[in-house]
């Protein structure tokens, strides 16, 4: 069975018991379901139903090499947020024409490498960045393909730390300046304007901001066409949310239907850059209970061997992840504060969770941990980066071994 579900009263990934993986690979370990990853990619891709489009998976959500290769084989292109993500994508087999280069702080060194590659587009974020791209392209005698990331001043109604489409956010070019920029590019031979781009935020769980962003793109493309500026495609960014807590979110079909209905009148192909919605639900972070101790009259601390070093989201955004025992006991539920081992009070993975009784040594699965989980892991407290496992077609393999102290010290000298 695809995904994470109970089988013989034990949580399994694509039918493989998580306890067997923990036994062999240890904990904490990220466990990915290849079937879920492919299904979630296909759900968005198929929803376009023949309308011209391309999915550029957002590598920032999770750029584990094996997962990037898997998505490439499924047909995905990529969105890279640094020259190092571009390098990773190229090593994973992506052509420059399959890569869009996004990001608010592209350095001169990154642009120097990126401009001659002939990427599908460099999504520029400011007039200054555009001028730097132009200078490099002129010096190298090439025409750089650029898209303008416009800040449409749309409220994504997501967490303030992951809303990006408001004027007060650091991202993109304000609307009026973007129009002027588009007109100016027409007279700059080292630049070729191929698209306009918006990305209004992440973990968006209502359709309206996504629809408004698409309508904004379509309206702006029509205005530009009126000024004689023809684009190749429209880039609607990422942002589709995940049902972390089983609350309703936007289904891929509903999302794509809205994009297509807004953009179809322009006749332009659509690019989307989904990250979280593809990889988020495709993984659990497998952890072990290392200690239990009383908290207050009604609850107990369960100290896990995974915390903010492996999964920063709860500490960073107060993000919610479901947490489940891998082998739930047939015992009454009890209230737990599930915390990590790191020396910070904010290192709480799950607050006030009612779970079947836990014992020291038990395994728990932190659900929907595939996006912005492993990608944000750190060595704080000198904790090694966790192992990562991919379950595929009944078997499983380690796709990243657990880091060692030698690995860490290999970069250092006294
Ligand atoms: C420009 C851009 N595109 C795509 C994404 C991916 O967003 P999500 O993971 O919410 O789909 C992000 C993430 O913040 C982004 O900044």
PDB file of C-alpha atoms in Angstrom, residues 119-290:
ATOM      1  CA  UNK A 119      19.063  28.371 -18.174  1.00  0.00           C
ATOM      2  CA  UNK A 120      15.353  28.396 -18.943  1.00  0.00           C
ATOM      3  CA  UNK A 121      15.254  31.695 -17.040  1.00  0.00           C
ATOM      4  CA  UNK A 122      16.973  33.703 -14.377  1.00  0.00           C
ATOM      5  CA  UNK A 123      14.096  35.059 -12.307  1.00  0.00           C
ATOM      6  CA  UNK A 124      15.381  38.524 -11.448  1.00  0.00           C
ATOM      7  CA  UNK A 125      14.348  40.188  -8.216  1.00  0.00           C
ATOM      8  CA  UNK A 126      15.512  43.810  -8.700  1.00  0.00           C
ATOM      9  CA  UNK A 127      16.766  46.407 -11.180  1.00  0.00           C
ATOM     10  CA  UNK A 128      20.244  46.020  -9.688  1.00  0.00           C
ATOM     11  CA  UNK A 129      20.276  42.267 -10.244  1.00  0.00           C
ATOM     12  CA  UNK A 130      19.014  42.726 -13.812  1.00  0.00           C
ATOM     13  CA  UNK A 131      21.874  45.179 -14.493  1.00  0.00           C
ATOM     14  CA  UNK A 132      24.399  42.670 -13.137  1.00  0.00           C
ATOM     15  CA  UNK A 133      22.971  39.913 -15.357  1.00  0.00           C
ATOM     16  CA  UNK A 134      23.107  42.292 -18.320  1.00  0.00           C
ATOM     17  CA  UNK A 135      26.749  43.270 -17.691  1.00  0.00           C
ATOM     18  CA  UNK A 136      27.837  39.611 -17.540  1.00  0.00           C
ATOM     19  CA  UNK A 137      25.795  38.689 -20.631  1.00  0.00           C
ATOM     20  CA  UNK A 138      27.221  41.645 -22.585  1.00  0.00           C
ATOM     21  CA  UNK A 139      30.783  40.779 -21.611  1.00  0.00           C
ATOM     22  CA  UNK A 140      30.237  37.170 -22.659  1.00  0.00           C
ATOM     23  CA  UNK A 141      28.368  38.027 -25.840  1.00  0.00           C
ATOM     24  CA  UNK A 142      25.185  36.138 -24.952  1.00  0.00           C
ATOM     25  CA  UNK A 143      21.521  37.116 -24.508  1.00  0.00           C
ATOM     26  CA  UNK A 144      20.393  36.093 -20.996  1.00  0.00           C
ATOM     27  CA  UNK A 145      16.878  34.706 -20.699  1.00  0.00           C
ATOM     28  CA  UNK A 146      15.242  36.517 -17.791  1.00  0.00           C
ATOM     29  CA  UNK A 147      11.875  36.485 -16.021  1.00  0.00           C
ATOM     30  CA  UNK A 148      10.832  39.346 -13.757  1.00  0.00           C
ATOM     31  CA  UNK A 149       9.663  38.258 -10.303  1.00  0.00           C
ATOM     32  CA  UNK A 150       6.897  40.704  -9.519  1.00  0.00           C
ATOM     33  CA  UNK A 151       5.714  41.401  -5.993  1.00  0.00           C
ATOM     34  CA  UNK A 152       1.939  41.630  -6.581  1.00  0.00           C
ATOM     35  CA  UNK A 153       1.085  42.749  -3.033  1.00  0.00           C
ATOM     36  CA  UNK A 154      -1.179  39.728  -2.459  1.00  0.00           C
ATOM     37  CA  UNK A 155      -1.738  38.369   1.038  1.00  0.00           C
ATOM     38  CA  UNK A 156      -1.118  34.590   1.047  1.00  0.00           C
ATOM     39  CA  UNK A 157      -2.754  34.317   4.508  1.00  0.00           C
ATOM     40  CA  UNK A 158      -0.023  31.876   5.466  1.00  0.00           C
ATOM     41  CA  UNK A 159       2.441  32.114   8.371  1.00  0.00           C
ATOM     42  CA  UNK A 160       4.147  35.565   8.273  1.00  0.00           C
ATOM     43  CA  UNK A 161       7.572  33.900   7.950  1.00  0.00           C
ATOM     44  CA  UNK A 162       6.551  32.137   4.736  1.00  0.00           C
ATOM     45  CA  UNK A 163       4.389  34.837   3.118  1.00  0.00           C
ATOM     46  CA  UNK A 164       6.353  36.464   0.320  1.00  0.00           C
ATOM     47  CA  UNK A 165       3.907  38.373  -1.882  1.00  0.00           C
ATOM     48  CA  UNK A 166       3.257  41.486   0.184  1.00  0.00           C
ATOM     49  CA  UNK A 167       4.905  44.821  -0.595  1.00  0.00           C
ATOM     50  CA  UNK A 168       6.603  44.716   2.806  1.00  0.00           C
ATOM     51  CA  UNK A 169       8.299  41.383   1.988  1.00  0.00           C
ATOM     52  CA  UNK A 170      11.805  41.425   0.540  1.00  0.00           C
ATOM     53  CA  UNK A 171      10.859  39.521  -2.608  1.00  0.00           C
ATOM     54  CA  UNK A 172      10.365  40.709  -6.166  1.00  0.00           C
ATOM     55  CA  UNK A 173       9.953  43.975  -8.042  1.00  0.00           C
ATOM     56  CA  UNK A 174       6.994  46.275  -7.270  1.00  0.00           C
ATOM     57  CA  UNK A 175       4.284  46.222  -9.929  1.00  0.00           C
ATOM     58  CA  UNK A 176       4.911  49.632 -11.550  1.00  0.00           C
ATOM     59  CA  UNK A 177       8.672  49.207 -11.578  1.00  0.00           C
ATOM     60  CA  UNK A 178       8.218  45.752 -13.125  1.00  0.00           C
ATOM     61  CA  UNK A 179       6.202  47.196 -16.036  1.00  0.00           C
ATOM     62  CA  UNK A 180       8.926  49.776 -16.699  1.00  0.00           C
ATOM     63  CA  UNK A 181      11.560  47.074 -16.449  1.00  0.00           C
ATOM     64  CA  UNK A 182       9.749  44.902 -18.989  1.00  0.00           C
ATOM     65  CA  UNK A 183       9.567  47.794 -21.462  1.00  0.00           C
ATOM     66  CA  UNK A 184      13.235  48.644 -20.956  1.00  0.00           C
ATOM     67  CA  UNK A 185      14.375  45.061 -21.596  1.00  0.00           C
ATOM     68  CA  UNK A 186      13.035  45.261 -25.144  1.00  0.00           C
ATOM     69  CA  UNK A 187      15.872  47.724 -25.920  1.00  0.00           C
ATOM     70  CA  UNK A 188      18.640  45.813 -24.154  1.00  0.00           C
ATOM     71  CA  UNK A 189      20.211  43.336 -26.612  1.00  0.00           C
ATOM     72  CA  UNK A 190      21.934  41.222 -23.946  1.00  0.00           C
ATOM     73  CA  UNK A 191      18.616  40.480 -22.229  1.00  0.00           C
ATOM     74  CA  UNK A 192      15.591  38.507 -23.387  1.00  0.00           C
ATOM     75  CA  UNK A 193      12.401  38.745 -21.341  1.00  0.00           C
ATOM     76  CA  UNK A 194      10.786  35.291 -21.432  1.00  0.00           C
ATOM     77  CA  UNK A 195       8.319  35.393 -18.539  1.00  0.00           C
ATOM     78  CA  UNK A 196       6.913  37.128 -15.527  1.00  0.00           C
ATOM     79  CA  UNK A 197       6.851  35.304 -12.216  1.00  0.00           C
ATOM     80  CA  UNK A 198       5.054  35.504  -8.874  1.00  0.00           C
ATOM     81  CA  UNK A 199       5.356  33.419  -5.730  1.00  0.00           C
ATOM     82  CA  UNK A 200       3.145  34.779  -2.974  1.00  0.00           C
ATOM     83  CA  UNK A 201       4.017  32.381  -0.160  1.00  0.00           C
ATOM     84  CA  UNK A 202       4.248  28.816   1.021  1.00  0.00           C
ATOM     85  CA  UNK A 203       1.802  26.502   2.820  1.00  0.00           C
ATOM     86  CA  UNK A 204      -1.190  28.293   1.245  1.00  0.00           C
ATOM     87  CA  UNK A 205      -4.340  26.409   2.205  1.00  0.00           C
ATOM     88  CA  UNK A 206      -7.040  28.485   0.510  1.00  0.00           C
ATOM     89  CA  UNK A 207      -7.543  28.891  -3.220  1.00  0.00           C
ATOM     90  CA  UNK A 208      -8.093  32.631  -3.303  1.00  0.00           C
ATOM     91  CA  UNK A 209      -4.466  33.919  -3.028  1.00  0.00           C
ATOM     92  CA  UNK A 210      -3.315  31.368  -5.605  1.00  0.00           C
ATOM     93  CA  UNK A 211      -6.112  32.337  -7.986  1.00  0.00           C
ATOM     94  CA  UNK A 212      -5.455  36.045  -7.490  1.00  0.00           C
ATOM     95  CA  UNK A 213      -1.767  35.539  -8.213  1.00  0.00           C
ATOM     96  CA  UNK A 214      -2.633  33.713 -11.460  1.00  0.00           C
ATOM     97  CA  UNK A 215      -5.138  36.414 -12.432  1.00  0.00           C
ATOM     98  CA  UNK A 216      -2.468  39.024 -11.765  1.00  0.00           C
ATOM     99  CA  UNK A 217      -0.027  37.215 -14.069  1.00  0.00           C
ATOM    100  CA  UNK A 218      -2.630  36.934 -16.818  1.00  0.00           C
ATOM    101  CA  UNK A 219      -3.654  40.597 -16.525  1.00  0.00           C
ATOM    102  CA  UNK A 220      -0.043  41.781 -16.593  1.00  0.00           C
ATOM    103  CA  UNK A 221       0.766  39.549 -19.586  1.00  0.00           C
ATOM    104  CA  UNK A 222      -2.179  41.098 -21.479  1.00  0.00           C
ATOM    105  CA  UNK A 223      -0.972  44.617 -20.655  1.00  0.00           C
ATOM    106  CA  UNK A 224       2.532  43.783 -21.808  1.00  0.00           C
ATOM    107  CA  UNK A 225       1.185  42.243 -25.008  1.00  0.00           C
ATOM    108  CA  UNK A 226      -0.649  45.553 -25.547  1.00  0.00           C
ATOM    109  CA  UNK A 227       2.774  47.255 -25.431  1.00  0.00           C
ATOM    110  CA  UNK A 228       4.141  44.779 -27.968  1.00  0.00           C
ATOM    111  CA  UNK A 229       5.913  42.576 -25.395  1.00  0.00           C
ATOM    112  CA  UNK A 230       5.281  38.875 -26.039  1.00  0.00           C
ATOM    113  CA  UNK A 231       6.197  36.448 -23.275  1.00  0.00           C
ATOM    114  CA  UNK A 232       6.992  32.726 -23.672  1.00  0.00           C
ATOM    115  CA  UNK A 233       5.243  31.542 -20.483  1.00  0.00           C
ATOM    116  CA  UNK A 234       3.912  32.601 -17.069  1.00  0.00           C
ATOM    117  CA  UNK A 235       5.545  31.342 -13.871  1.00  0.00           C
ATOM    118  CA  UNK A 236       3.048  31.031 -10.996  1.00  0.00           C
ATOM    119  CA  UNK A 237       5.634  29.888  -8.398  1.00  0.00           C
ATOM    120  CA  UNK A 238       4.901  27.318  -5.705  1.00  0.00           C
ATOM    121  CA  UNK A 239       2.950  27.604  -2.478  1.00  0.00           C
ATOM    122  CA  UNK A 240       0.313  24.867  -2.500  1.00  0.00           C
ATOM    123  CA  UNK A 241      -0.242  23.792   1.112  1.00  0.00           C
ATOM    124  CA  UNK A 242      -0.214  20.408   2.805  1.00  0.00           C
ATOM    125  CA  UNK A 243      -2.779  19.039   5.304  1.00  0.00           C
ATOM    126  CA  UNK A 244      -0.385  18.815   8.250  1.00  0.00           C
ATOM    127  CA  UNK A 245      -3.227  18.606  10.744  1.00  0.00           C
ATOM    128  CA  UNK A 246      -5.933  17.068   8.543  1.00  0.00           C
ATOM    129  CA  UNK A 247      -7.523  20.520   8.147  1.00  0.00           C
ATOM    130  CA  UNK A 248      -8.771  21.153   4.615  1.00  0.00           C
ATOM    131  CA  UNK A 249      -6.286  22.440   2.061  1.00  0.00           C
ATOM    132  CA  UNK A 250      -6.466  23.004  -1.683  1.00  0.00           C
ATOM    133  CA  UNK A 251      -6.497  19.847  -3.822  1.00  0.00           C
ATOM    134  CA  UNK A 252      -3.998  19.802  -6.715  1.00  0.00           C
ATOM    135  CA  UNK A 253      -6.851  19.517  -9.235  1.00  0.00           C
ATOM    136  CA  UNK A 254      -8.623  22.545  -7.780  1.00  0.00           C
ATOM    137  CA  UNK A 255      -5.375  24.536  -7.783  1.00  0.00           C
ATOM    138  CA  UNK A 256      -4.499  23.688 -11.372  1.00  0.00           C
ATOM    139  CA  UNK A 257      -8.077  24.312 -12.539  1.00  0.00           C
ATOM    140  CA  UNK A 258      -7.882  27.821 -11.094  1.00  0.00           C
ATOM    141  CA  UNK A 259      -4.495  28.503 -12.678  1.00  0.00           C
ATOM    142  CA  UNK A 260      -5.596  27.281 -16.077  1.00  0.00           C
ATOM    143  CA  UNK A 261      -8.923  29.115 -16.026  1.00  0.00           C
ATOM    144  CA  UNK A 262      -7.196  32.426 -15.223  1.00  0.00           C
ATOM    145  CA  UNK A 263      -4.305  31.990 -17.653  1.00  0.00           C
ATOM    146  CA  UNK A 264      -5.949  30.182 -20.592  1.00  0.00           C
ATOM    147  CA  UNK A 265      -7.184  33.437 -22.221  1.00  0.00           C
ATOM    148  CA  UNK A 266      -3.556  34.547 -22.658  1.00  0.00           C
ATOM    149  CA  UNK A 267      -2.730  31.308 -24.502  1.00  0.00           C
ATOM    150  CA  UNK A 268       0.582  31.173 -22.615  1.00  0.00           C
ATOM    151  CA  UNK A 269       2.081  27.986 -21.134  1.00  0.00           C
ATOM    152  CA  UNK A 270       2.201  27.783 -17.334  1.00  0.00           C
ATOM    153  CA  UNK A 271       5.222  27.051 -15.164  1.00  0.00           C
ATOM    154  CA  UNK A 272       4.708  26.089 -11.523  1.00  0.00           C
ATOM    155  CA  UNK A 273       7.373  25.592  -8.856  1.00  0.00           C
ATOM    156  CA  UNK A 274       5.813  23.281  -6.255  1.00  0.00           C
ATOM    157  CA  UNK A 275       8.044  22.027  -3.449  1.00  0.00           C
ATOM    158  CA  UNK A 276       6.193  21.270  -0.227  1.00  0.00           C
ATOM    159  CA  UNK A 277       3.067  19.825  -1.864  1.00  0.00           C
ATOM    160  CA  UNK A 278       5.147  17.177  -3.677  1.00  0.00           C
ATOM    161  CA  UNK A 279       7.651  16.114  -1.034  1.00  0.00           C
ATOM    162  CA  UNK A 280       6.071  17.111   2.315  1.00  0.00           C
ATOM    163  CA  UNK A 281       3.700  14.146   2.811  1.00  0.00           C
ATOM    164  CA  UNK A 282       6.195  11.724   1.218  1.00  0.00           C
ATOM    165  CA  UNK A 283       8.301  11.311   4.390  1.00  0.00           C
ATOM    166  CA  UNK A 284       8.309  10.698   8.096  1.00  0.00           C
ATOM    167  CA  UNK A 285      11.084  11.480  10.499  1.00  0.00           C
ATOM    168  CA  UNK A 286      11.570   8.286  12.478  1.00  0.00           C
ATOM    169  CA  UNK A 287      12.694   8.921  16.066  1.00  0.00           C
ATOM    170  CA  UNK A 288      13.075   7.025  19.311  1.00  0.00           C
ATOM    171  CA  UNK A 289      11.879   7.961  22.807  1.00  0.00           C
ATOM    172  CA  UNK A 290      15.115   8.332  24.818  1.00  0.00           C
TER     173      UNK A 290
END
